[in-house]
PDB file of N, CA and C in Angstrom:
ATOM      1  N   MET A   1       6.194 -74.058-159.109  1.00 70.00           N
ATOM      2  CA  MET A   1       5.225 -74.534-158.141  1.00 70.00           C
ATOM      3  C   MET A   1       5.314 -74.034-157.049  1.00 70.00           C
ATOM      4  N   ILE A   2       3.659 -73.416-156.850  1.00 69.00           N
ATOM      5  CA  ILE A   2       3.493 -72.791-155.605  1.00 69.00           C
ATOM      6  C   ILE A   2       3.852 -74.055-154.236  1.00 69.00           C
ATOM      7  N   ILE A   3       4.660 -73.314-153.243  1.00 72.00           N
ATOM      8  CA  ILE A   3       4.361 -73.967-151.876  1.00 72.00           C
ATOM      9  C   ILE A   3       4.091 -73.858-151.276  1.00 72.00           C
ATOM     10  N   ALA A   4       3.209 -71.970-150.607  1.00 78.00           N
ATOM     11  CA  ALA A   4       2.923 -72.091-149.767  1.00 78.00           C
ATOM     12  C   ALA A   4       1.395 -70.300-150.679  1.00 78.00           C
ATOM     13  N   LYS A   5       0.727 -70.416-150.248  1.00 79.00           N
ATOM     14  CA  LYS A   5      -1.096 -69.550-150.458  1.00 79.00           C
ATOM     15  C   LYS A   5      -1.490 -69.112-149.254  1.00 79.00           C
ATOM     16  N   LEU A   6      -0.970 -67.657-148.410  1.00 80.00           N
ATOM     17  CA  LEU A   6      -1.003 -67.448-147.150  1.00 80.00           C
ATOM     18  C   LEU A   6      -1.883 -65.933-147.515  1.00 80.00           C
ATOM     19  N   LYS A   7      -2.882 -65.796-146.339  1.00 80.00           N
ATOM     20  CA  LYS A   7      -4.251 -64.669-146.296  1.00 80.00           C
ATOM     21  C   LYS A   7      -3.155 -63.114-146.666  1.00 80.00           C
ATOM     22  N   TRP A   8      -3.815 -62.272-147.428  1.00 76.00           N
ATOM     23  CA  TRP A   8      -3.147 -61.169-147.589  1.00 76.00           C
ATOM     24  C   TRP A   8      -2.560 -60.662-145.867  1.00 76.00           C
ATOM     25  N   ASN A   9      -3.917 -61.070-145.460  1.00 82.00           N
ATOM     26  CA  ASN A   9      -2.854 -59.504-143.555  1.00 82.00           C
ATOM     27  C   ASN A   9      -1.942 -60.613-142.886  1.00 82.00           C
ATOM     28  N   THR A  10      -1.611 -61.308-143.846  1.00 82.00           N
ATOM     29  CA  THR A  10      -0.634 -62.368-142.766  1.00 82.00           C
ATOM     30  C   THR A  10       0.712 -61.527-142.469  1.00 82.00           C
ATOM     31  N   PRO A  11       1.516 -61.391-141.496  1.00 86.00           N
ATOM     32  CA  PRO A  11       2.716 -60.074-141.185  1.00 86.00           C
ATOM     33  C   PRO A  11       3.447 -61.007-141.738  1.00 86.00           C
ATOM     34  N   LEU A  12       4.069 -59.831-142.111  1.00 84.00           N
ATOM     35  CA  LEU A  12       5.821 -59.717-142.952  1.00 84.00           C
ATOM     36  C   LEU A  12       6.825 -61.354-142.247  1.00 84.00           C
ATOM     37  N   TYR A  13       7.037 -60.995-141.032  1.00 89.00           N
ATOM     38  CA  TYR A  13       7.899 -61.811-140.439  1.00 89.00           C
ATOM     39  C   TYR A  13       7.497 -63.113-140.069  1.00 89.00           C
ATOM     40  N   LYS A  14       5.933 -63.269-140.050  1.00 86.00           N
ATOM     41  CA  LYS A  14       5.278 -64.500-139.975  1.00 86.00           C
ATOM     42  C   LYS A  14       5.954 -65.409-141.885  1.00 86.00           C
ATOM     43  N   VAL A  15       5.935 -64.525-142.328  1.00 83.00           N
ATOM     44  CA  VAL A  15       5.888 -64.469-143.704  1.00 83.00           C
ATOM     45  C   VAL A  15       8.100 -64.989-144.029  1.00 83.00           C
ATOM     46  N   ASP A  16       8.312 -64.357-143.198  1.00 85.00           N
ATOM     47  CA  ASP A  16       9.955 -64.393-143.187  1.00 85.00           C
ATOM     48  C   ASP A  16      10.329 -65.687-142.562  1.00 85.00           C
ATOM     49  N   GLU A  17       9.384 -66.057-141.158  1.00 87.00           N
ATOM     50  CA  GLU A  17       9.807 -67.583-140.547  1.00 87.00           C
ATOM     51  C   GLU A  17       9.471 -68.467-141.676  1.00 87.00           C
ATOM     52  N   PHE A  18       8.746 -68.399-141.861  1.00 84.00           N
ATOM     53  CA  PHE A  18       8.196 -69.552-142.682  1.00 84.00           C
ATOM     54  C   PHE A  18       8.894 -69.574-143.929  1.00 84.00           C
ATOM     55  N   VAL A  19       9.615 -69.209-144.851  1.00 83.00           N
ATOM     56  CA  VAL A  19      10.733 -68.986-145.579  1.00 83.00           C
ATOM     57  C   VAL A  19      11.857 -69.751-145.179  1.00 83.00           C
ATOM     58  N   THR A  20      12.256 -68.588-143.737  1.00 85.00           N
ATOM     59  CA  THR A  20      13.662 -69.474-143.393  1.00 85.00           C
ATOM     60  C   THR A  20      13.780 -71.059-142.647  1.00 85.00           C
ATOM     61  N   LYS A  21      12.148 -71.330-142.392  1.00 86.00           N
ATOM     62  CA  LYS A  21      12.266 -72.736-142.175  1.00 86.00           C
ATOM     63  C   LYS A  21      11.966 -73.795-143.202  1.00 86.00           C
ATOM     64  N   PHE A  22      11.634 -73.208-143.940  1.00 82.00           N
ATOM     65  CA  PHE A  22      11.611 -74.205-145.465  1.00 82.00           C
ATOM     66  C   PHE A  22      13.111 -74.035-145.909  1.00 82.00           C
ATOM     67  N   ARG A  23      13.912 -72.762-145.708  1.00 82.00           N
ATOM     68  CA  ARG A  23      15.541 -73.442-146.511  1.00 82.00           C
ATOM     69  C   ARG A  23      16.085 -73.950-145.447  1.00 82.00           C
ATOM     70  N   ASN A  24      16.004 -73.467-144.721  1.00 85.00           N
ATOM     71  CA  ASN A  24      16.642 -74.327-143.370  1.00 85.00           C
ATOM     72  C   ASN A  24      16.694 -76.328-143.580  1.00 85.00           C
ATOM     73  N   LYS A  25      14.922 -76.742-143.892  1.00 84.00           N
ATOM     74  CA  LYS A  25      14.483 -77.500-143.002  1.00 84.00           C
ATOM     75  C   LYS A  25      15.364 -78.900-144.484  1.00 84.00           C
ATOM     76  N   VAL A  26      15.603 -78.343-146.218  1.00 79.00           N
ATOM     77  CA  VAL A  26      15.973 -78.832-147.614  1.00 79.00           C
ATOM     78  C   VAL A  26      17.199 -79.055-147.135  1.00 79.00           C
ATOM     79  N   LYS A  27      17.972 -79.926-147.209  1.00 76.00           N
ATOM     80  CA  LYS A  27      18.975 -79.991-147.612  1.00 76.00           C
ATOM     81  C   LYS A  27      19.521 -79.944-149.314  1.00 76.00           C
ATOM     82  N   ASN A  28      18.964 -79.806-150.411  1.00 72.00           N
ATOM     83  CA  ASN A  28      18.848 -79.765-151.374  1.00 72.00           C
ATOM     84  C   ASN A  28      18.688 -78.098-151.575  1.00 72.00           C
ATOM     85  N   LYS A  29      19.669 -77.726-152.129  1.00 74.00           N
ATOM     86  CA  LYS A  29      19.885 -75.525-152.471  1.00 74.00           C
ATOM     87  C   LYS A  29      19.315 -75.734-153.714  1.00 74.00           C
ATOM     88  N   GLN A  30      19.429 -76.099-154.718  1.00 79.00           N
ATOM     89  CA  GLN A  30      19.265 -75.923-156.191  1.00 79.00           C
ATOM     90  C   GLN A  30      18.233 -75.527-156.110  1.00 79.00           C
ATOM     91  N   PHE A  31      17.925 -74.603-155.349  1.00 80.00           N
ATOM     92  CA  PHE A  31      16.237 -74.137-156.033  1.00 80.00           C
ATOM     93  C   PHE A  31      16.146 -72.582-155.694  1.00 80.00           C
ATOM     94  N   ASP A  32      15.413 -71.225-156.522  1.00 81.00           N
ATOM     95  CA  ASP A  32      15.324 -70.253-155.605  1.00 81.00           C
ATOM     96  C   ASP A  32      13.778 -70.451-155.048  1.00 81.00           C
ATOM     97  N   LEU A  33      13.521 -69.096-154.440  1.00 81.00           N
ATOM     98  CA  LEU A  33      12.111 -69.194-153.203  1.00 81.00           C
ATOM     99  C   LEU A  33      12.110 -67.363-154.169  1.00 81.00           C
ATOM    100  N   GLU A  34      10.852 -67.177-154.332  1.00 81.00           N
ATOM    101  CA  GLU A  34      10.169 -65.814-154.530  1.00 81.00           C
ATOM    102  C   GLU A  34       8.893 -66.054-153.950  1.00 81.00           C
ATOM    103  N   VAL A  35       9.516 -64.320-152.703  1.00 82.00           N
ATOM    104  CA  VAL A  35       8.126 -64.026-152.570  1.00 82.00           C
ATOM    105  C   VAL A  35       6.368 -63.684-153.168  1.00 82.00           C
ATOM    106  N   LYS A  36       5.675 -63.561-153.126  1.00 82.00           N
ATOM    107  CA  LYS A  36       5.346 -62.431-153.890  1.00 82.00           C
ATOM    108  C   LYS A  36       3.655 -61.472-153.376  1.00 82.00           C
ATOM    109  N   LEU A  37       3.433 -60.500-153.106  1.00 80.00           N
ATOM    110  CA  LEU A  37       2.633 -59.801-152.009  1.00 80.00           C
ATOM    111  C   LEU A  37       1.856 -59.094-152.763  1.00 80.00           C
ATOM    112  N   THR A  38       0.655 -59.105-153.085  1.00 79.00           N
ATOM    113  CA  THR A  38      -0.037 -58.056-153.745  1.00 79.00           C
ATOM    114  C   THR A  38      -1.268 -58.078-152.340  1.00 79.00           C
ATOM    115  N   ASP A  39      -2.386 -57.202-152.929  1.00 80.00           N
ATOM    116  CA  ASP A  39      -3.536 -56.551-152.269  1.00 80.00           C
ATOM    117  C   ASP A  39      -4.044 -57.961-151.856  1.00 80.00           C
ATOM    118  N   THR A  40      -4.580 -58.846-152.123  1.00 81.00           N
ATOM    119  CA  THR A  40      -5.331 -59.787-152.107  1.00 81.00           C
ATOM    120  C   THR A  40      -4.473 -61.255-151.606  1.00 81.00           C
ATOM    121  N   GLU A  41      -3.348 -61.424-151.924  1.00 81.00           N
ATOM    122  CA  GLU A  41      -2.554 -62.655-151.355  1.00 81.00           C
ATOM    123  C   GLU A  41      -1.407 -62.642-151.070  1.00 81.00           C
ATOM    124  N   CYS A  42      -0.554 -63.687-150.906  1.00 80.00           N
ATOM    125  CA  CYS A  42       0.469 -63.672-150.740  1.00 80.00           C
ATOM    126  C   CYS A  42       1.112 -64.845-151.197  1.00 80.00           C
ATOM    127  N   LEU A  43       1.974 -64.857-152.108  1.00 81.00           N
ATOM    128  CA  LEU A  43       2.094 -66.316-152.276  1.00 81.00           C
ATOM    129  C   LEU A  43       4.125 -66.679-152.653  1.00 81.00           C
ATOM    130  N   ILE A  44       4.319 -67.598-151.998  1.00 81.00           N
ATOM    131  CA  ILE A  44       5.250 -68.615-151.780  1.00 81.00           C
ATOM    132  C   ILE A  44       6.142 -68.935-153.226  1.00 81.00           C
ATOM    133  N   TYR A  45       6.678 -69.235-153.876  1.00 80.00           N
ATOM    134  CA  TYR A  45       6.876 -69.631-155.418  1.00 80.00           C
ATOM    135  C   TYR A  45       8.732 -70.100-155.063  1.00 80.00           C
ATOM    136  N   LEU A  46       8.773 -71.612-155.607  1.00 79.00           N
ATOM    137  CA  LEU A  46       9.672 -72.426-155.659  1.00 79.00           C
ATOM    138  C   LEU A  46      10.190 -72.753-157.184  1.00 79.00           C
ATOM    139  N   PHE A  47      11.352 -72.288-157.650  1.00 79.00           N
ATOM    140  CA  PHE A  47      12.004 -72.656-158.535  1.00 79.00           C
ATOM    141  C   PHE A  47      13.290 -73.416-158.570  1.00 79.00           C
ATOM    142  N   LYS A  48      13.282 -73.808-159.258  1.00 77.00           N
ATOM    143  CA  LYS A  48      14.902 -74.903-159.893  1.00 77.00           C
ATOM    144  C   LYS A  48      16.229 -74.055-160.248  1.00 77.00           C
ATOM    145  N   LYS A  49      16.879 -73.810-159.743  1.00 73.00           N
ATOM    146  CA  LYS A  49      18.462 -73.560-160.545  1.00 73.00           C
ATOM    147  C   LYS A  49      18.534 -74.249-162.032  1.00 73.00           C
ATOM    148  N   PHE A  50      19.103 -74.134-162.799  1.00 71.00           N
ATOM    149  CA  PHE A  50      19.728 -74.514-163.809  1.00 71.00           C
ATOM    150  C   PHE A  50      21.169 -73.279-164.027  1.00 71.00           C
ATOM    151  N   HIS A  51      21.651 -73.480-163.433  1.00 61.00           N
ATOM    152  CA  HIS A  51      23.532 -73.129-162.882  1.00 61.00           C
ATOM    153  C   HIS A  51      23.014 -71.669-163.604  1.00 61.00           C
TER     154      HIS A  51
END
């Protein structure tokens, strides 16, 4: 599931702040976040952990 799609020129410190705030806000920690940076976009994916 994609939780955020940011502009390609978003500074990395803003991406880090977004991920940090999201992880602190969510009570259930049974998921993984993956940040994928390309030349055209920045995507943040959410994956559920299965042990």
